């Protein structure tokens, strides 16, 4: 049939659906004491436009108990039926749910089908037709089951029944636009500026833990392939997942990760083979003696590594062998109990025998910087190296929070001492959990601090040539292990739940693109501090101020939202030691707001980049310091009465009104908080008398004060006097006169 796709022999990930077992040429599933309804939400599914039909050959000793299930939309509410659009077709009835009620609609019919039968569900125009063994048995108006544009394949099986599926195919009319969509083969569009692209010249692989349970989310797939060059499975490579029953291996989900990585030019990191957690019940409750446990572990390691030979580049062989609290000795576990402390070294030997080309890692948590846990890890791996155990490196997990994050210097020192043992290091599972509200939302200031923590770890990695991989434990805050493992915490990853890059992403991107490679001492240029838009080193409280210099930050970062933050991309401006609100940071220029609390006289300004402070430079604060903003060749930033920008070819008429924009207000009659935008009601007006001249002729000032909605921006509204030409404009606040850029009047 044109357009037909056989989904059994090319079943791909359909066999990964919970409860479906794939073997060559057939799928099977069975129900215990409850109905079983395995559905392949992980794909492949039909991406629908117009008509289609799905045909399956089902076999069961109780044929009336088995159904082909198609789902147009999965459950999306609290109750199982909410949003669920589903149809089950069996030998004598079709049943459907429309998502609005728990009650289904039954369409009975009679056939002679039995034993092995073929059932087809076709959507033709506005009708759904059911065919049994090629004969139409029912047709009814489609209640909109597939309006989502998708159809997921599944089966429904009554209690105590076994189903075998020997054929499953979808057909679409020739020339139609429907397709069979296979998530793990989706190729993400590359931006050329993703983290993976920025890290490539550094010989650093940027990676993420991925989870095929989320492969039905195309944003997820697009983000991973665009940003990362390395995938580790969050769970799919672990013991319980890969060996669900004794000596029975299932690499279905694992292979989806590998397939996706391959389709997107990504490498694969393996995690893990020997851990105290994620062990299946068949093992821990299995009453095995030590010899048996040892041979189970060796078989597991060998089988998994053989399966991934040539597919993965490295593996965490032993994971978290040391306890999570002092004295950080080997933690009690099934493996320690059964095999004794030699299990660690033995596991590496078996792994090396299984695949001598695989790089083998030890992975652990809580010892990323310096300290007792870090020493314990160091001593463990040093012992292994000295004993000639085949160990290539150490994974530093980096599940951290802001208050207790290890410092960049300590992480760097730890990486360096591991390098001295001849070991590589990976930042293997980074996330930085933040306290969140009940909606999972973190404080903006915490998001900024989080960015600084990410930048520090990246800078430590870049400073050590043996740091070859940097992975985050997940991609988006929508799918992270943190909220369930650390209640009250979340927002730990570089992308938010809507896949918007967070400040943490910007920080990683900046740290990767900074040519300096590692944080360097920021240097404020000589005469490098001036009022924003001007040239004078004289400022007033609340003014925006420019700092010019070098190494002022890792890279360019614009402030996000109001009120302004005091840390951007790891950079702070310290005014007499206290951080001031920031508008913009870049290696060569920083814009900050001078706090309203600054007293008249000299103040000291420092730039601190990733914790490294510059020398202090002085600026002079006075009551007012008006500085008209300029553009082009000393043209004043002025709006004409029609709100267009005044220029030599767009002059204002005498008698019309202008808005002049400047920096450096005097005292205000309605004070505004530092870093906060000015409000419109009541306006914040200049307390000192403000006057204006154009071409030396006085202009009537109708308003002088802060521009509502902006930080530190002053506006003066004035009436143009009877003058003509490109003329100097000057504003005077109290006794302080501004610069004199030109404005055009004609
Ligand atoms: C976590 C996964 O993220 C969870 O989905 C799972 O339920 C438990 O394991 N250290 C490790 C990882 O080495 O394997 C853990 O992953 C997180 C802590």
XYZ file of C-alpha atoms and ligand atoms in Angstrom:
764
model
C 0.000 0.000 0.000
C 1.479 3.413 -0.832
C 2.859 5.167 2.218
C 2.571 2.078 4.408
C 5.011 1.782 7.314
C 5.551 -1.487 9.126
C 5.839 -0.627 12.792
C 6.674 -4.054 14.103
C 9.887 -4.748 12.257
C 10.827 -1.066 12.425
C 9.213 -0.750 15.825
C 12.138 1.271 17.148
C 11.164 2.844 20.387
C 7.548 1.583 20.367
C 8.968 -1.456 22.090
C 10.124 0.869 24.892
C 6.592 1.679 25.969
C 6.013 0.501 29.485
C 4.674 -3.029 29.272
C 5.471 -3.733 25.610
C 8.174 -6.268 24.813
C 9.709 -6.138 21.356
C 11.223 -9.159 19.707
C 12.079 -9.560 16.034
C 8.795 -9.623 14.106
C 6.437 -9.155 17.041
C 5.438 -7.053 19.983
C 3.840 -8.558 23.044
C 2.165 -7.343 26.184
C 0.071 -8.853 28.921
C -2.209 -7.795 31.736
C -2.211 -9.000 35.324
C -5.236 -8.526 37.518
C -5.931 -5.068 36.049
C -6.355 -3.814 32.530
C -3.021 -3.005 30.914
C -2.927 -0.195 28.348
C 0.623 0.294 27.118
C 0.854 3.301 24.776
C 3.999 4.356 22.941
C 4.012 8.012 23.917
C 7.760 7.959 23.390
C 7.093 7.328 19.710
C 7.044 6.612 16.956
C 3.707 8.336 16.438
C 1.754 9.677 13.474
C 2.043 13.362 12.753
C -1.335 13.818 11.103
C -2.697 16.019 8.404
C -5.886 14.622 6.920
C -6.890 11.012 6.576
C -5.030 7.970 7.792
C -5.542 4.397 8.794
C -3.802 2.095 11.258
C -3.991 -1.645 10.833
C -2.801 -4.284 13.293
C -2.720 -8.058 13.399
C -3.472 -9.144 16.955
C -3.402 -12.645 18.397
C -4.655 -13.844 21.754
C -6.208 -16.929 23.250
C -8.920 -14.536 24.449
C -9.379 -12.379 21.328
C -12.369 -10.488 22.743
C -10.045 -9.215 25.484
C -7.508 -7.388 23.300
C -7.757 -4.093 21.459
C -5.767 -1.857 19.191
C -5.605 1.518 20.952
C -5.006 4.863 19.274
C -4.546 7.960 21.410
C -5.103 11.396 19.835
C -4.166 13.235 23.040
C -2.849 11.936 26.364
C -4.404 12.715 29.719
C -3.676 16.327 30.639
C -5.626 16.856 33.863
C -5.871 15.532 37.385
C -8.360 12.790 36.453
C -7.206 10.005 34.193
C -9.800 10.848 31.520
C -9.239 14.620 31.365
C -7.964 15.555 27.940
C -7.567 11.894 27.022
C -8.743 11.220 23.463
C -8.576 7.520 22.875
C -10.181 4.780 20.834
C -9.931 1.011 21.443
C -10.960 -1.306 18.611
C -11.473 -5.047 19.212
C -13.298 -7.874 17.563
C -16.795 -6.879 18.664
C -16.667 -3.349 19.940
C -14.995 -0.009 19.517
C -14.852 2.265 22.561
C -13.816 5.884 22.653
C -13.222 8.696 25.169
C -13.351 12.351 24.122
C -11.458 13.877 27.043
C -14.524 15.523 28.593
C -15.868 12.704 30.742
C -14.933 9.386 32.272
C -17.816 7.779 30.399
C -16.887 6.149 27.135
C -18.992 5.652 24.040
C -19.385 2.057 22.891
C -19.897 1.102 19.270
C -20.800 -2.612 19.162
C -20.598 -4.725 16.017
C -20.429 -8.393 15.204
C -17.806 -10.305 13.273
C -16.632 -13.822 12.861
C -13.059 -12.793 13.698
C -11.271 -14.904 16.264
C -7.840 -16.125 17.348
C -5.616 -14.070 15.123
C -7.365 -11.143 13.503
C -6.689 -7.910 11.722
C -8.274 -4.724 12.976
C -8.114 -1.403 11.177
C -9.086 2.052 12.409
C -9.414 4.531 9.560
C -10.266 8.200 9.662
C -11.769 9.200 6.325
C -13.128 12.708 6.068
C -15.349 13.244 9.104
C -15.880 9.510 9.701
C -14.101 6.850 11.710
C -14.417 3.396 10.156
C -13.536 0.052 11.769
C -12.619 -2.902 9.574
C -12.240 -6.449 10.863
C -10.300 -8.865 8.669
C -10.795 -6.429 5.796
C -14.561 -5.994 6.198
C -16.062 -2.736 7.428
C -18.014 -3.387 10.619
C -18.681 0.139 11.897
C -18.579 3.742 10.814
C -19.405 6.775 12.933
C -18.811 10.510 12.981
C -15.329 11.360 14.287
C -15.864 13.189 17.603
C -12.566 15.032 17.051
C -10.306 12.307 18.430
C -7.244 13.420 16.463
C -7.554 17.202 16.405
C -4.167 17.437 18.173
C -2.560 16.262 14.932
C -1.021 13.202 16.547
C -1.896 9.554 16.916
C -0.006 7.420 19.439
C -0.067 3.635 19.093
C -0.969 1.303 21.912
C -2.975 -1.696 23.003
C -5.588 -2.399 25.638
C -5.581 -5.792 27.302
C -8.195 -7.107 29.734
C -7.033 -8.745 32.978
C -5.133 -12.027 32.790
C -4.729 -11.868 29.027
C -1.692 -11.985 26.796
C -1.501 -10.208 23.462
C 0.888 -10.715 20.608
C 1.105 -8.235 17.747
C 2.568 -9.576 14.536
C 1.796 -6.605 12.292
C 1.211 -2.928 12.882
C 1.137 -0.495 10.011
C -0.061 2.982 9.245
C -1.157 4.198 5.843
C -1.671 7.713 4.648
C -3.161 8.726 1.274
C -0.483 9.212 -1.342
C 0.667 12.815 -1.564
C -0.697 13.585 1.923
C 1.293 15.450 4.497
C 1.045 12.978 7.376
C 4.272 11.384 8.500
C 5.554 8.814 10.923
C 7.490 10.760 13.541
C 10.375 9.084 15.348
C 11.576 11.311 18.219
C 14.981 9.729 18.711
C 15.893 10.396 15.086
C 14.976 14.084 15.164
C 17.840 16.305 14.128
C 17.907 19.583 16.021
C 18.622 22.793 14.128
C 22.077 24.088 14.998
C 22.559 27.751 15.859
C 26.330 27.749 15.516
C 26.519 29.589 18.831
C 25.223 26.881 21.172
C 27.253 25.877 24.200
C 28.578 22.919 22.209
C 29.872 25.246 19.501
C 31.531 27.621 21.950
C 33.196 24.749 23.822
C 34.483 22.916 20.737
C 37.595 25.069 20.206
C 38.430 24.487 23.892
C 38.490 20.708 23.434
C 35.681 20.642 25.936
C 32.509 18.613 25.453
C 29.378 20.310 26.772
C 26.838 17.715 27.762
C 23.572 17.046 29.528
C 21.752 14.176 31.163
C 18.879 13.236 28.874
C 15.827 11.148 29.564
C 13.880 9.464 26.754
C 10.692 9.750 28.840
C 10.591 13.347 27.619
C 11.278 12.627 23.968
C 7.667 13.481 23.078
C 8.555 17.127 23.776
C 10.108 18.528 20.623
C 11.431 21.602 22.467
C 13.420 19.210 24.617
C 14.940 17.461 21.624
C 15.635 20.715 19.795
C 17.371 22.229 22.812
C 19.591 19.225 23.501
C 20.859 18.836 19.967
C 21.398 22.555 19.533
C 23.318 23.091 22.773
C 25.127 19.885 23.692
C 27.748 17.672 22.090
C 27.475 14.920 24.694
C 24.600 12.932 26.188
C 24.507 10.836 29.321
C 21.337 8.973 30.231
C 19.764 10.315 33.412
C 18.649 6.779 34.292
C 18.452 4.602 31.181
C 21.990 3.184 31.473
C 21.706 2.194 35.127
C 21.526 -1.323 36.521
C 17.796 -1.525 37.210
C 16.919 -0.195 33.760
C 19.363 -2.267 31.719
C 18.944 -5.575 33.567
C 15.297 -5.623 34.730
C 15.341 -9.374 35.355
C 18.240 -11.714 36.139
C 20.387 -12.158 33.018
C 17.708 -10.363 30.939
C 18.970 -7.154 29.439
C 16.808 -4.362 28.006
C 18.584 -1.571 26.171
C 15.453 -0.101 24.660
C 15.504 3.279 26.412
C 19.311 3.311 26.425
C 19.362 2.841 22.664
C 16.979 5.768 22.222
C 19.537 8.000 23.911
C 22.290 6.622 21.686
C 20.149 6.952 18.537
C 19.309 10.564 19.310
C 22.946 11.366 20.082
C 24.099 9.765 16.843
C 21.476 11.633 14.800
C 22.757 14.875 16.307
C 26.489 14.321 16.088
C 26.803 13.943 19.837
C 29.041 11.671 21.907
C 27.699 9.448 24.666
C 28.901 9.268 28.283
C 28.033 6.134 30.245
C 26.615 6.219 33.776
C 26.870 3.900 35.723
C 27.735 0.244 36.369
C 28.256 -0.160 40.126
C 26.227 1.903 42.582
C 24.480 1.388 45.904
C 21.247 2.682 44.347
C 18.988 1.737 41.448
C 19.480 -1.972 42.053
C 16.541 -4.176 41.021
C 14.594 -6.165 43.588
C 15.440 -9.421 41.857
C 19.034 -8.782 42.864
C 18.757 -7.310 46.343
C 16.030 -9.771 47.408
C 17.568 -12.599 45.432
C 19.420 -14.474 48.181
C 22.555 -14.727 46.098
C 25.794 -15.822 47.712
C 28.964 -13.707 47.239
C 30.210 -15.846 44.314
C 26.886 -15.469 42.539
C 26.721 -11.725 43.259
C 30.230 -11.350 41.871
C 29.404 -13.182 38.676
C 26.169 -11.183 38.292
C 28.149 -7.953 38.534
C 30.836 -9.106 36.131
C 28.190 -10.280 33.667
C 26.371 -6.970 34.006
C 29.489 -4.877 33.407
C 30.579 -7.032 30.481
C 27.170 -7.114 28.800
C 26.561 -3.389 29.135
C 30.012 -2.405 27.915
C 29.829 -4.857 25.018
C 26.476 -3.411 24.042
C 27.889 0.120 23.995
C 31.233 -0.727 22.401
C 31.988 2.014 19.895
C 28.870 3.925 20.954
C 29.961 5.536 24.220
C 33.312 7.172 24.852
C 33.562 6.754 28.608
C 31.775 5.234 31.592
C 31.334 5.848 35.255
C 32.208 2.364 36.423
C 31.822 2.901 40.174
C 29.456 5.624 41.323
C 29.357 7.231 44.769
C 31.251 4.503 46.608
C 32.088 6.817 49.523
C 29.548 7.744 52.177
C 27.710 11.053 51.990
C 28.761 12.070 55.503
C 31.943 11.778 57.608
C 34.123 9.790 57.830
C 33.612 9.310 54.058
C 34.727 5.703 53.990
C 33.267 3.081 51.654
C 29.513 3.359 52.064
C 27.485 0.357 53.026
C 25.909 -1.155 49.964
C 24.855 -4.462 48.460
C 28.203 -4.635 46.675
C 30.343 -3.881 49.729
C 28.449 -6.445 51.776
C 28.634 -9.131 49.104
C 32.076 -8.565 47.576
C 34.036 -6.659 50.209
C 36.094 -3.497 49.576
C 37.885 -5.034 46.571
C 34.723 -4.625 44.510
C 35.887 -1.156 43.448
C 39.166 -2.276 41.879
C 37.599 -5.460 40.488
C 34.863 -3.527 38.714
C 37.487 -1.520 36.805
C 39.366 -4.694 35.858
C 36.212 -6.331 34.503
C 35.241 -3.155 32.651
C 38.687 -2.891 31.107
C 38.607 -6.540 30.025
C 35.168 -6.016 28.438
C 36.308 -3.007 26.413
C 39.955 -1.944 26.662
C 39.224 1.163 24.576
C 36.584 2.592 26.936
C 37.697 5.392 29.247
C 36.767 4.471 32.791
C 35.740 7.000 35.449
C 35.043 7.143 39.153
C 32.108 9.481 39.854
C 31.183 11.034 43.185
C 29.337 13.880 44.901
C 30.175 16.506 47.478
C 33.938 16.494 46.934
C 34.225 18.912 44.044
C 36.186 21.596 45.861
C 38.619 20.998 48.701
C 37.723 19.384 52.005
C 37.338 16.041 53.713
C 35.113 14.401 51.096
C 37.345 15.656 48.330
C 40.376 14.248 50.190
C 38.601 10.912 50.573
C 37.905 10.760 46.833
C 41.453 11.836 46.071
C 42.880 9.136 48.352
C 40.611 6.470 46.872
C 41.564 7.209 43.265
C 45.216 7.728 44.155
C 45.207 4.249 45.679
C 43.628 2.824 42.528
C 46.133 4.549 40.256
C 49.070 3.378 42.389
C 47.725 -0.173 42.316
C 47.661 -0.050 38.519
C 43.853 -0.198 38.301
C 42.678 0.983 34.855
C 41.177 4.338 35.840
C 41.134 7.312 33.453
C 39.413 10.006 35.410
C 37.073 11.357 38.046
C 33.561 12.738 37.624
C 32.873 15.689 39.913
C 29.097 15.637 40.148
C 28.498 19.261 41.233
C 24.965 19.017 42.612
C 25.311 22.209 44.621
C 23.462 25.219 45.998
C 24.488 28.852 46.155
C 25.367 29.266 49.861
C 27.578 26.175 50.048
C 28.970 26.127 46.500
C 32.681 25.291 46.425
C 34.817 28.217 45.305
C 36.328 28.435 41.855
C 39.784 28.381 43.412
C 39.087 25.172 45.368
C 37.543 23.383 42.384
C 40.497 24.405 40.294
C 42.965 23.200 42.922
C 41.147 19.865 43.173
C 41.193 19.433 39.395
C 44.889 20.224 39.383
C 45.786 17.632 42.035
C 43.814 14.995 40.118
C 45.712 16.007 36.975
C 48.923 15.368 38.880
C 47.748 11.743 39.287
C 47.389 11.579 35.498
C 43.577 11.701 35.695
C 41.046 13.545 33.594
C 38.132 15.257 35.301
C 34.547 15.798 34.197
C 32.027 18.139 35.712
C 29.575 15.287 35.392
C 26.173 16.270 36.838
C 26.055 19.990 37.537
C 22.944 21.693 38.823
C 22.595 24.596 41.246
C 19.365 24.285 43.199
C 17.585 27.417 44.395
C 14.768 27.883 46.886
C 11.535 28.220 44.888
C 7.955 29.242 45.638
C 5.006 26.885 45.224
C 4.987 27.635 41.472
C 8.625 26.577 41.200
C 9.742 30.179 40.677
C 13.070 31.365 42.093
C 14.036 34.836 43.230
C 15.700 36.981 40.547
C 18.651 37.735 42.767
C 19.130 34.014 43.367
C 19.056 33.413 39.615
C 21.849 35.943 39.267
C 23.888 34.309 42.050
C 23.294 30.950 40.405
C 24.753 32.334 37.191
C 27.860 33.382 39.083
C 28.219 29.870 40.500
C 27.908 28.303 37.046
C 30.485 30.738 35.669
C 32.911 29.924 38.484
C 32.743 26.186 37.819
C 33.160 26.727 34.088
C 36.140 28.997 34.699
C 37.724 26.370 36.945
C 37.206 23.751 34.233
C 38.666 25.982 31.543
C 41.679 26.722 33.707
C 42.546 22.990 33.863
C 43.398 21.174 30.658
C 42.422 17.821 32.203
C 38.793 19.011 32.502
C 37.416 17.552 29.285
C 33.641 17.320 29.802
C 31.092 19.612 31.437
C 27.601 18.189 31.879
C 24.473 19.512 33.526
C 22.078 17.049 35.150
C 19.211 17.780 32.802
C 18.400 20.599 30.437
C 15.252 22.426 31.521
C 13.790 23.213 34.927
C 10.625 21.537 33.617
C 12.298 18.138 33.986
C 14.771 18.029 36.832
C 15.265 15.588 39.659
C 15.711 18.471 42.139
C 12.089 19.325 43.091
C 11.322 15.738 44.065
C 14.663 15.046 45.771
C 15.047 18.445 47.477
C 11.520 19.651 48.336
C 11.287 23.448 48.249
C 14.123 23.675 45.742
C 14.195 23.814 41.953
C 15.192 26.105 39.078
C 18.589 24.391 39.068
C 19.374 24.198 35.343
C 20.464 26.648 32.623
C 17.087 26.628 30.826
C 13.833 27.558 32.545
C 10.668 25.479 32.274
C 9.757 27.289 29.034
C 13.215 26.583 27.565
C 14.225 30.223 27.876
C 17.939 30.523 28.634
C 18.438 31.745 32.206
C 21.223 33.982 33.524
C 23.052 30.711 34.262
C 23.036 29.900 30.552
C 24.328 33.376 29.714
C 27.066 32.902 32.288
C 28.166 29.575 30.784
C 28.051 31.015 27.312
C 30.026 34.078 28.420
C 32.603 32.045 30.282
C 33.061 29.822 27.222
C 33.421 32.714 24.806
C 35.712 34.847 26.919
C 39.064 34.754 25.181
C 40.751 35.149 28.528
C 39.700 31.606 29.289
C 39.772 32.159 33.000
C 38.755 35.080 35.135
C 41.460 37.720 35.106
C 41.929 40.732 37.281
C 39.666 43.504 36.014
C 41.424 46.761 35.249
C 39.671 50.128 35.220
C 41.194 52.335 32.523
C 42.856 55.645 33.324
C 40.038 58.237 33.420
C 37.837 55.209 32.755
C 34.849 56.260 34.847
C 32.524 58.848 33.349
C 28.909 59.799 33.567
C 26.929 57.662 31.120
C 26.708 59.277 27.733
C 29.129 62.001 28.773
C 32.807 62.511 29.360
C 32.984 63.958 32.882
C 34.089 61.969 35.923
C 31.624 64.031 37.956
C 28.343 62.369 38.830
C 25.297 62.848 41.041
C 23.402 60.306 43.172
C 21.153 58.132 40.989
C 23.175 58.794 37.798
C 24.092 56.071 35.380
C 27.862 55.796 35.188
C 30.146 54.149 32.607
C 33.324 52.296 33.498
C 35.762 51.546 30.688
C 38.599 49.046 31.122
C 39.670 45.458 30.435
C 38.609 42.078 31.885
C 35.665 43.828 33.511
C 33.520 40.735 32.871
C 33.532 37.381 31.101
C 31.345 38.747 28.321
C 28.482 41.056 27.485
C 25.369 40.729 29.649
C 22.410 43.107 29.718
C 20.389 43.528 32.871
C 17.218 41.478 33.036
C 14.189 43.351 34.314
C 13.745 45.853 37.104
C 14.718 46.556 39.792
C 18.272 46.175 38.596
C 20.492 43.352 39.843
C 23.833 43.929 41.526
C 25.540 40.910 39.914
C 25.526 40.287 36.174
C 27.544 37.514 34.567
C 29.735 37.258 37.658
C 30.514 40.985 37.647
C 29.828 43.506 40.421
C 30.577 47.194 40.809
C 31.483 48.080 44.369
C 30.842 51.682 45.418
C 32.667 52.287 48.677
C 32.589 48.491 49.017
C 28.832 47.964 48.455
C 27.491 46.414 45.206
C 25.620 48.892 43.001
C 22.800 48.102 40.510
C 23.977 47.142 37.024
C 22.577 47.915 33.583
C 25.170 46.237 31.371
C 28.471 44.435 31.701
C 31.036 43.483 29.064
C 34.800 42.985 29.134
C 35.408 46.577 28.060
C 32.498 48.519 29.531
C 30.189 48.351 32.522
C 27.202 50.626 33.185
C 25.978 50.964 36.768
C 23.763 53.266 38.779
C 25.391 55.369 41.481
C 23.305 54.718 44.622
C 21.101 57.601 45.790
C 22.802 57.219 49.167
C 26.175 58.362 47.795
C 27.383 61.424 49.707
C 28.921 64.456 47.977
C 32.689 64.249 47.600
C 34.985 61.474 46.329
C 33.730 57.852 46.248
C 35.753 54.744 45.477
C 34.666 52.406 42.705
C 35.915 48.855 42.059
C 34.872 46.225 39.536
C 34.831 42.646 40.758
C 34.711 39.890 38.137
C 34.038 36.365 39.385
C 35.236 37.371 42.809
C 38.442 39.048 41.623
C 38.427 42.797 42.435
C 40.088 45.594 40.481
C 42.023 48.394 42.104
C 39.773 51.220 43.280
C 39.282 54.374 41.197
C 37.772 57.622 42.451
C 34.911 59.686 41.071
C 33.451 62.910 42.421
C 29.844 63.107 43.547
C 28.055 66.460 43.567
C 24.406 67.474 44.117
C 23.608 67.522 40.390
C 25.644 66.656 37.281
C 23.403 67.142 34.226
C 24.782 65.520 31.093
C 22.623 65.564 27.970
C 22.806 62.237 26.127
C 24.279 62.504 22.649
C 24.445 60.514 19.449
C 26.276 60.889 16.132
C 28.462 63.968 15.952
C 27.547 65.569 19.300
C 23.804 65.675 18.531
C 21.526 65.929 21.584
C 19.145 63.018 22.266
C 15.920 64.997 21.944
C 12.391 64.113 20.856
C 10.415 66.618 18.828
C 6.768 67.307 19.652
C 5.713 64.368 17.381
C 8.086 62.015 19.354
C 10.466 61.618 16.400
C 14.166 62.071 17.160
C 15.454 65.580 16.509
C 18.242 65.695 13.906
C 19.705 68.138 11.356
C 17.133 66.755 8.885
C 14.263 66.582 11.399
C 14.191 69.983 13.056
C 11.769 71.327 15.660
C 9.660 74.412 14.925
C 10.043 77.494 17.131
C 7.224 77.496 19.661
C 6.878 73.691 19.637
C 7.771 71.460 22.608
C 10.819 69.159 23.022
C 11.833 66.366 25.391
C 15.542 66.353 26.218
C 17.093 63.213 27.770
C 19.967 63.476 30.183
C 21.697 61.792 33.095
C 22.744 63.233 36.434
C 19.659 64.579 38.153
C 19.772 66.709 41.260
C 17.758 65.947 44.382
C 14.168 64.833 43.716
C 10.927 65.861 45.350
C 9.699 62.235 45.196
C 12.650 60.007 46.054
C 13.087 56.708 44.168
C 14.830 53.566 45.459
C 18.226 52.798 43.968
C 17.878 50.309 41.130
C 14.104 50.828 40.870
C 12.343 52.531 37.953
C 10.826 55.984 38.398
C 7.043 55.977 38.752
C 4.635 58.212 36.834
C 2.399 59.142 39.723
C 3.525 61.219 41.498
C 6.336 62.224 39.140
C 9.816 62.625 40.598
C 10.710 66.225 39.759
C 13.992 68.063 40.210
C 14.055 69.850 43.569
C 16.645 72.370 42.305
C 15.437 74.953 39.813
C 16.107 73.806 36.263
C 16.626 76.126 33.305
C 17.425 75.656 29.618
C 18.853 77.621 26.715
C 18.967 76.945 22.978
C 21.565 78.971 21.145
C 21.955 80.950 24.358
C 18.290 82.013 24.319
C 16.238 80.929 27.362
C 13.663 78.192 26.739
C 10.706 77.747 29.092
C 11.003 74.479 31.080
C 7.615 72.799 31.585
C 8.921 69.687 33.407
C 12.266 68.473 34.748
C 12.616 65.151 36.554
C 12.948 61.394 36.161
C 11.535 59.560 33.132
C 8.839 57.193 34.450
C 9.673 53.511 33.908
C 13.423 54.085 33.626
C 16.316 54.003 36.058
C 18.409 57.158 36.445
C 17.137 58.763 33.235
C 16.188 62.437 33.445
C 13.931 64.308 31.043
C 13.427 68.001 30.572
C 10.373 69.176 28.622
C 10.780 72.654 27.169
C 9.288 75.130 24.723
C 11.515 76.076 21.767
C 12.278 79.833 21.652
C 12.243 81.922 18.430
C 15.649 80.809 17.092
C 16.805 78.950 13.973
C 19.697 76.646 13.065
C 21.731 73.792 14.566
C 22.221 75.340 17.981
C 23.838 74.370 21.292
C 21.406 73.131 23.936
C 22.237 73.471 27.617
C 20.382 72.473 30.785
C 21.299 73.872 34.179
C 20.191 72.204 37.418
C 20.727 74.459 40.401
C 24.194 75.885 39.712
C 25.390 72.914 37.630
C 25.396 73.394 33.840
C 25.350 70.511 31.342
C 27.355 69.833 28.204
C 26.188 71.621 25.050
C 25.296 69.194 22.228
C 23.356 70.580 19.284
C 19.656 70.562 18.498
C 18.042 71.650 15.226
C 15.364 74.371 15.123
C 13.867 75.690 11.911
C 19.182 10.520 39.792
C 18.168 10.767 38.701
O 18.274 12.115 38.286
C 16.771 10.502 39.181
O 15.847 10.582 38.103
C 16.704 9.105 39.790
O 15.433 8.917 40.343
C 17.766 8.939 40.849
O 19.032 9.229 40.302
N 23.934 11.177 41.558
C 23.999 10.350 40.468
C 22.830 10.280 39.526
O 25.046 9.782 40.195
O 22.730 9.019 38.931
C 21.542 10.606 40.230
O 20.481 10.638 39.274
C 21.677 11.922 40.964
C 22.757 11.868 42.008
